[in-house]
């Protein structure tokens, strides 16, 4: 009886990518209020390009748009310990240059700094390089976002440049750091991550 229950629960889990401690799945309707809470939270949105209130309608429309599929943007929900904790995406894919930019947001703040972001990002990079056949991945980080910078460097990204006093956040201008990661640079990090 117990076995059947577990099987039924497992069947309900949608998995697109599997990390070691996270799974990534497509967004679904029931995520709307979570997304709305995450992107409105001042402690979270200071790190992303969000400064206008996000309505439920806006989040619902965004999920619907993502659900229709896009040739240039892929967004996935990060699930850890059976719970949706944030989102991670590949944006602005150029099929000609074979480049794209990644973005991430763990909205459940109790899950920050525990390795879930690194785990999800490694699974996403595996997909970007080994399924989509992308060549180079970029990421943009505000200079004060030390956690994001640390996790990106952990995944193999290297600092390529800095847009000086580019972003106005929390009352002052901050540099925006541009990170880049070629597949060849990432592979040793991937091998090490898999073997740990
Ligand atoms: C950025 C984010 C995705 C990273 O995911 P995460 O699960 O928190 O990161 P991880 O735990 O995998 O790695 C964080 C690393 O930074 C370190 N770190 C944590 N807090 C830190 C801080 N305040 N300052 C410096 N480093 C810090 C951790 O120690 C860890 O490094 P370690 O493995 O050497 O110990 C997540 O924190 C998040 O979504 N934050 C809010 C939104 C955001 O910043 N998005 C990114 C915009 S560019």
mmCIF file of C-alpha atoms and ligand atoms in Angstrom:
data_model
loop_
_atom_site.group_PDB
_atom_site.id
_atom_site.type_symbol
_atom_site.label_atom_id
_atom_site.label_comp_id
_atom_site.label_asym_id
_atom_site.label_seq_id
_atom_site.Cartn_x
_atom_site.Cartn_y
_atom_site.Cartn_z
ATOM 1 C CA UNK A 1 0.000 0.000 0.000
ATOM 2 C CA UNK A 2 2.774 2.366 1.058
ATOM 3 C CA UNK A 3 4.784 1.481 -2.062
ATOM 4 C CA UNK A 4 1.833 2.372 -4.323
ATOM 5 C CA UNK A 5 1.489 5.768 -2.661
ATOM 6 C CA UNK A 6 5.158 6.584 -3.277
ATOM 7 C CA UNK A 7 4.854 5.506 -6.909
ATOM 8 C CA UNK A 8 1.780 7.710 -7.408
ATOM 9 C CA UNK A 9 3.632 10.674 -5.875
ATOM 10 C CA UNK A 10 6.677 10.097 -8.112
ATOM 11 C CA UNK A 11 4.491 9.968 -11.205
ATOM 12 C CA UNK A 12 3.221 13.471 -10.398
ATOM 13 C CA UNK A 13 6.748 14.923 -10.448
ATOM 14 C CA UNK A 14 7.690 16.595 -13.716
ATOM 15 C CA UNK A 15 11.419 16.567 -14.354
ATOM 16 C CA UNK A 16 13.144 18.316 -17.227
ATOM 17 C CA UNK A 17 16.666 18.412 -15.794
ATOM 18 C CA UNK A 18 18.064 16.588 -12.836
ATOM 19 C CA UNK A 19 20.894 17.915 -10.653
ATOM 20 C CA UNK A 20 22.339 16.222 -7.597
ATOM 21 C CA UNK A 21 20.108 18.039 -5.124
ATOM 22 C CA UNK A 22 17.660 19.915 -7.346
ATOM 23 C CA UNK A 23 15.389 19.209 -10.252
ATOM 24 C CA UNK A 24 14.374 21.716 -12.900
ATOM 25 C CA UNK A 25 10.918 21.624 -14.440
ATOM 26 C CA UNK A 26 8.794 23.898 -16.661
ATOM 27 C CA UNK A 27 6.689 26.574 -14.919
ATOM 28 C CA UNK A 28 3.052 25.685 -14.238
ATOM 29 C CA UNK A 29 -0.106 27.643 -13.346
ATOM 30 C CA UNK A 30 0.238 26.902 -9.633
ATOM 31 C CA UNK A 31 3.571 28.807 -9.595
ATOM 32 C CA UNK A 32 1.945 32.206 -10.217
ATOM 33 C CA UNK A 33 1.639 33.360 -6.598
ATOM 34 C CA UNK A 34 5.098 32.036 -5.744
ATOM 35 C CA UNK A 35 6.667 33.957 -8.627
ATOM 36 C CA UNK A 36 4.734 37.064 -7.628
ATOM 37 C CA UNK A 37 5.956 36.806 -4.026
ATOM 38 C CA UNK A 38 9.553 36.200 -5.065
ATOM 39 C CA UNK A 39 9.934 39.060 -7.552
ATOM 40 C CA UNK A 40 8.190 41.609 -5.305
ATOM 41 C CA UNK A 41 10.305 40.799 -2.241
ATOM 42 C CA UNK A 42 12.699 43.781 -1.739
ATOM 43 C CA UNK A 43 15.487 41.500 -0.470
ATOM 44 C CA UNK A 44 15.248 39.455 -3.675
ATOM 45 C CA UNK A 45 14.465 42.091 -6.307
ATOM 46 C CA UNK A 46 17.446 44.297 -5.340
ATOM 47 C CA UNK A 47 19.563 41.713 -7.190
ATOM 48 C CA UNK A 48 17.486 41.593 -10.399
ATOM 49 C CA UNK A 49 16.123 44.064 -12.908
ATOM 50 C CA UNK A 50 12.768 44.437 -11.138
ATOM 51 C CA UNK A 51 11.706 47.725 -9.542
ATOM 52 C CA UNK A 52 8.033 48.042 -10.554
ATOM 53 C CA UNK A 53 5.425 46.022 -8.598
ATOM 54 C CA UNK A 54 4.605 42.696 -10.256
ATOM 55 C CA UNK A 55 0.882 41.909 -10.399
ATOM 56 C CA UNK A 56 -0.647 38.451 -10.351
ATOM 57 C CA UNK A 57 -1.923 39.104 -13.888
ATOM 58 C CA UNK A 58 1.573 39.975 -15.117
ATOM 59 C CA UNK A 59 3.059 36.805 -13.626
ATOM 60 C CA UNK A 60 0.222 34.661 -15.024
ATOM 61 C CA UNK A 61 0.723 36.126 -18.520
ATOM 62 C CA UNK A 62 4.467 35.565 -18.268
ATOM 63 C CA UNK A 63 3.970 31.891 -17.379
ATOM 64 C CA UNK A 64 1.481 31.541 -20.252
ATOM 65 C CA UNK A 65 3.979 33.133 -22.648
ATOM 66 C CA UNK A 66 6.762 30.813 -21.479
ATOM 67 C CA UNK A 67 4.372 27.857 -21.795
ATOM 68 C CA UNK A 68 3.931 28.558 -25.502
ATOM 69 C CA UNK A 69 7.634 27.946 -26.010
ATOM 70 C CA UNK A 70 10.252 30.333 -27.287
ATOM 71 C CA UNK A 71 13.139 30.018 -29.666
ATOM 72 C CA UNK A 72 15.311 32.340 -27.594
ATOM 73 C CA UNK A 73 14.298 32.008 -23.921
ATOM 74 C CA UNK A 74 13.976 28.961 -21.681
ATOM 75 C CA UNK A 75 12.801 29.291 -18.084
ATOM 76 C CA UNK A 76 12.692 26.476 -15.548
ATOM 77 C CA UNK A 77 11.571 26.210 -11.938
ATOM 78 C CA UNK A 78 14.125 24.966 -9.396
ATOM 79 C CA UNK A 79 12.703 22.333 -7.050
ATOM 80 C CA UNK A 80 14.633 21.367 -3.920
ATOM 81 C CA UNK A 81 13.501 18.995 -1.200
ATOM 82 C CA UNK A 82 10.192 18.641 -3.058
ATOM 83 C CA UNK A 83 9.518 22.379 -2.979
ATOM 84 C CA UNK A 84 9.707 25.047 -5.736
ATOM 85 C CA UNK A 85 12.359 27.510 -4.522
ATOM 86 C CA UNK A 86 13.129 29.678 -7.542
ATOM 87 C CA UNK A 87 13.687 29.981 -11.255
ATOM 88 C CA UNK A 88 16.624 29.708 -13.613
ATOM 89 C CA UNK A 89 16.754 30.535 -17.300
ATOM 90 C CA UNK A 90 18.685 30.762 -20.531
ATOM 91 C CA UNK A 91 17.881 34.023 -22.299
ATOM 92 C CA UNK A 92 18.588 35.756 -25.579
ATOM 93 C CA UNK A 93 19.841 32.631 -27.329
ATOM 94 C CA UNK A 94 21.679 33.493 -30.534
ATOM 95 C CA UNK A 95 21.681 30.401 -32.750
ATOM 96 C CA UNK A 96 24.117 32.104 -35.090
ATOM 97 C CA UNK A 97 26.748 33.021 -32.472
ATOM 98 C CA UNK A 98 25.757 30.039 -30.247
ATOM 99 C CA UNK A 99 25.628 32.290 -27.189
ATOM 100 C CA UNK A 100 23.078 33.040 -24.470
ATOM 101 C CA UNK A 101 22.793 34.679 -21.053
ATOM 102 C CA UNK A 102 21.762 32.834 -17.892
ATOM 103 C CA UNK A 103 19.751 34.271 -15.037
ATOM 104 C CA UNK A 104 18.682 32.850 -11.688
ATOM 105 C CA UNK A 105 16.473 33.701 -8.779
ATOM 106 C CA UNK A 106 16.012 31.640 -5.636
ATOM 107 C CA UNK A 107 13.017 33.339 -4.064
ATOM 108 C CA UNK A 108 12.869 31.174 -0.933
ATOM 109 C CA UNK A 109 15.534 32.993 1.042
ATOM 110 C CA UNK A 110 16.076 30.149 3.521
ATOM 111 C CA UNK A 111 17.568 28.223 0.601
ATOM 112 C CA UNK A 112 20.287 30.794 -0.174
ATOM 113 C CA UNK A 113 23.915 29.812 0.278
ATOM 114 C CA UNK A 114 23.286 26.071 0.590
ATOM 115 C CA UNK A 115 24.538 24.935 -2.795
ATOM 116 C CA UNK A 116 21.150 24.658 -4.515
ATOM 117 C CA UNK A 117 21.973 27.461 -6.973
ATOM 118 C CA UNK A 118 25.307 25.895 -7.954
ATOM 119 C CA UNK A 119 23.646 22.501 -8.397
ATOM 120 C CA UNK A 120 20.831 23.850 -10.582
ATOM 121 C CA UNK A 121 23.243 26.003 -12.593
ATOM 122 C CA UNK A 122 25.530 23.044 -13.351
ATOM 123 C CA UNK A 123 22.523 21.049 -14.619
ATOM 124 C CA UNK A 124 21.418 24.042 -16.712
ATOM 125 C CA UNK A 125 24.911 24.525 -18.162
ATOM 126 C CA UNK A 126 25.048 20.825 -19.061
ATOM 127 C CA UNK A 127 21.808 21.349 -20.982
ATOM 128 C CA UNK A 128 23.064 24.585 -22.593
ATOM 129 C CA UNK A 129 26.351 23.081 -23.774
ATOM 130 C CA UNK A 130 25.536 19.421 -24.328
ATOM 131 C CA UNK A 131 21.964 19.587 -25.610
ATOM 132 C CA UNK A 132 21.487 23.052 -27.107
ATOM 133 C CA UNK A 133 25.073 22.995 -28.406
ATOM 134 C CA UNK A 134 25.730 26.540 -27.225
ATOM 135 C CA UNK A 135 29.325 27.705 -27.250
ATOM 136 C CA UNK A 136 29.476 30.499 -24.726
ATOM 137 C CA UNK A 137 27.256 31.551 -21.837
ATOM 138 C CA UNK A 138 27.178 35.020 -20.285
ATOM 139 C CA UNK A 139 25.902 36.293 -16.969
ATOM 140 C CA UNK A 140 25.457 39.797 -15.541
ATOM 141 C CA UNK A 141 25.879 40.427 -11.812
ATOM 142 C CA UNK A 142 25.592 43.619 -9.769
ATOM 143 C CA UNK A 143 28.905 44.242 -7.982
ATOM 144 C CA UNK A 144 27.330 44.098 -4.507
ATOM 145 C CA UNK A 145 25.841 40.655 -5.135
ATOM 146 C CA UNK A 146 28.733 38.705 -3.653
ATOM 147 C CA UNK A 147 26.764 35.462 -3.358
ATOM 148 C CA UNK A 148 25.850 35.451 -7.018
ATOM 149 C CA UNK A 149 29.404 36.294 -8.031
ATOM 150 C CA UNK A 150 30.761 33.472 -5.830
ATOM 151 C CA UNK A 151 28.394 30.860 -7.220
ATOM 152 C CA UNK A 152 29.047 31.900 -10.822
ATOM 153 C CA UNK A 153 32.809 31.621 -10.304
ATOM 154 C CA UNK A 154 32.183 28.196 -8.727
ATOM 155 C CA UNK A 155 30.502 27.072 -11.928
ATOM 156 C CA UNK A 156 33.485 28.169 -14.000
ATOM 157 C CA UNK A 157 32.430 31.622 -15.263
ATOM 158 C CA UNK A 158 35.222 34.173 -15.599
ATOM 159 C CA UNK A 159 34.975 37.929 -15.271
ATOM 160 C CA UNK A 160 35.193 39.448 -18.755
ATOM 161 C CA UNK A 161 34.360 43.041 -18.009
ATOM 162 C CA UNK A 162 32.689 45.617 -15.884
ATOM 163 C CA UNK A 163 30.169 48.307 -16.786
ATOM 164 C CA UNK A 164 31.166 51.118 -14.461
ATOM 165 C CA UNK A 165 28.392 52.702 -12.311
ATOM 166 C CA UNK A 166 25.795 51.117 -14.588
ATOM 167 C CA UNK A 167 22.946 50.303 -12.187
ATOM 168 C CA UNK A 168 21.136 52.462 -9.640
ATOM 169 C CA UNK A 169 20.127 50.234 -6.708
ATOM 170 C CA UNK A 170 19.558 50.976 -3.020
ATOM 171 C CA UNK A 171 20.330 54.671 -3.441
ATOM 172 C CA UNK A 172 23.596 54.555 -5.349
ATOM 173 C CA UNK A 173 25.225 53.497 -8.619
ATOM 174 C CA UNK A 174 26.911 50.120 -8.833
ATOM 175 C CA UNK A 175 29.144 48.452 -11.394
ATOM 176 C CA UNK A 176 27.653 45.590 -13.390
ATOM 177 C CA UNK A 177 30.050 42.678 -13.778
ATOM 178 C CA UNK A 178 29.934 40.691 -17.002
ATOM 179 C CA UNK A 179 30.888 37.045 -16.743
ATOM 180 C CA UNK A 180 31.558 34.646 -19.599
ATOM 181 C CA UNK A 181 31.927 30.875 -19.794
ATOM 182 C CA UNK A 182 33.098 28.866 -22.785
ATOM 183 C CA UNK A 183 32.247 25.176 -22.918
ATOM 184 C CA UNK A 184 35.948 24.248 -22.882
ATOM 185 C CA UNK A 185 36.415 26.249 -19.661
ATOM 186 C CA UNK A 186 33.357 24.683 -18.065
ATOM 187 C CA UNK A 187 34.152 21.012 -18.786
ATOM 188 C CA UNK A 188 36.788 20.587 -16.005
ATOM 189 C CA UNK A 189 34.353 22.144 -13.503
ATOM 190 C CA UNK A 190 31.633 19.745 -14.717
ATOM 191 C CA UNK A 191 33.884 16.706 -14.395
ATOM 192 C CA UNK A 192 34.919 17.762 -10.889
ATOM 193 C CA UNK A 193 31.307 18.455 -9.905
ATOM 194 C CA UNK A 194 30.120 15.074 -11.124
ATOM 195 C CA UNK A 195 32.880 13.228 -9.295
ATOM 196 C CA UNK A 196 32.370 15.006 -5.909
HETATM 197 C C1 LIG B 1 22.422 33.967 -6.652
HETATM 198 C C2 LIG B 1 21.769 32.645 -6.256
HETATM 199 C C3 LIG B 1 21.050 32.020 -7.452
HETATM 200 C C4 LIG B 1 22.897 31.688 -5.806
HETATM 201 O O1 LIG B 1 22.326 30.464 -5.397
HETATM 202 P P1 LIG B 1 22.716 29.877 -3.955
HETATM 203 O O2 LIG B 1 22.086 28.552 -3.828
HETATM 204 O O3 LIG B 1 22.397 30.886 -2.927
HETATM 205 O O4 LIG B 1 24.288 29.771 -4.114
HETATM 206 P P2 LIG B 1 25.250 28.582 -3.630
HETATM 207 O O5 LIG B 1 24.909 28.226 -2.224
HETATM 208 O O6 LIG B 1 25.243 27.503 -4.640
HETATM 209 O O7 LIG B 1 26.670 29.281 -3.712
HETATM 210 C C5 LIG B 1 26.865 30.521 -3.062
HETATM 211 C C6 LIG B 1 28.324 30.732 -2.777
HETATM 212 O O8 LIG B 1 28.480 32.053 -2.300
HETATM 213 C C7 LIG B 1 28.926 32.034 -0.964
HETATM 214 N N1 LIG B 1 28.165 33.055 -0.264
HETATM 215 C C8 LIG B 1 26.982 32.926 0.334
HETATM 216 N N2 LIG B 1 26.610 34.110 0.850
HETATM 217 C C9 LIG B 1 27.591 34.984 0.560
HETATM 218 C C10 LIG B 1 27.786 36.346 0.815
HETATM 219 N N3 LIG B 1 26.893 37.068 1.473
HETATM 220 N N4 LIG B 1 28.928 36.924 0.349
HETATM 221 C C11 LIG B 1 29.847 36.204 -0.331
HETATM 222 N N5 LIG B 1 29.696 34.902 -0.610
HETATM 223 C C12 LIG B 1 28.587 34.307 -0.147
HETATM 224 C C13 LIG B 1 28.618 30.677 -0.422
HETATM 225 O O9 LIG B 1 29.494 30.398 0.650
HETATM 226 C C14 LIG B 1 28.826 29.839 -1.648
HETATM 227 O O10 LIG B 1 30.180 29.609 -1.867
HETATM 228 P P3 LIG B 1 30.885 28.310 -1.236
HETATM 229 O O11 LIG B 1 30.245 27.135 -1.915
HETATM 230 O O12 LIG B 1 32.330 28.500 -1.582
HETATM 231 O O13 LIG B 1 30.653 28.313 0.216
HETATM 232 C C15 LIG B 1 20.748 32.835 -5.086
HETATM 233 O O14 LIG B 1 21.434 33.192 -3.912
HETATM 234 C C16 LIG B 1 19.692 33.871 -5.405
HETATM 235 O O15 LIG B 1 18.812 33.625 -6.172
HETATM 236 N N6 LIG B 1 19.799 35.069 -4.803
HETATM 237 C C17 LIG B 1 18.810 36.124 -4.972
HETATM 238 C C18 LIG B 1 18.617 36.611 -6.404
HETATM 239 C C19 LIG B 1 19.918 36.776 -7.145
HETATM 240 O O16 LIG B 1 20.894 37.283 -6.609
HETATM 241 N N7 LIG B 1 19.936 36.357 -8.396
HETATM 242 C C20 LIG B 1 21.088 36.429 -9.248
HETATM 243 C C21 LIG B 1 21.118 37.719 -9.951
HETATM 244 S S1 LIG B 1 22.636 37.868 -10.886
#
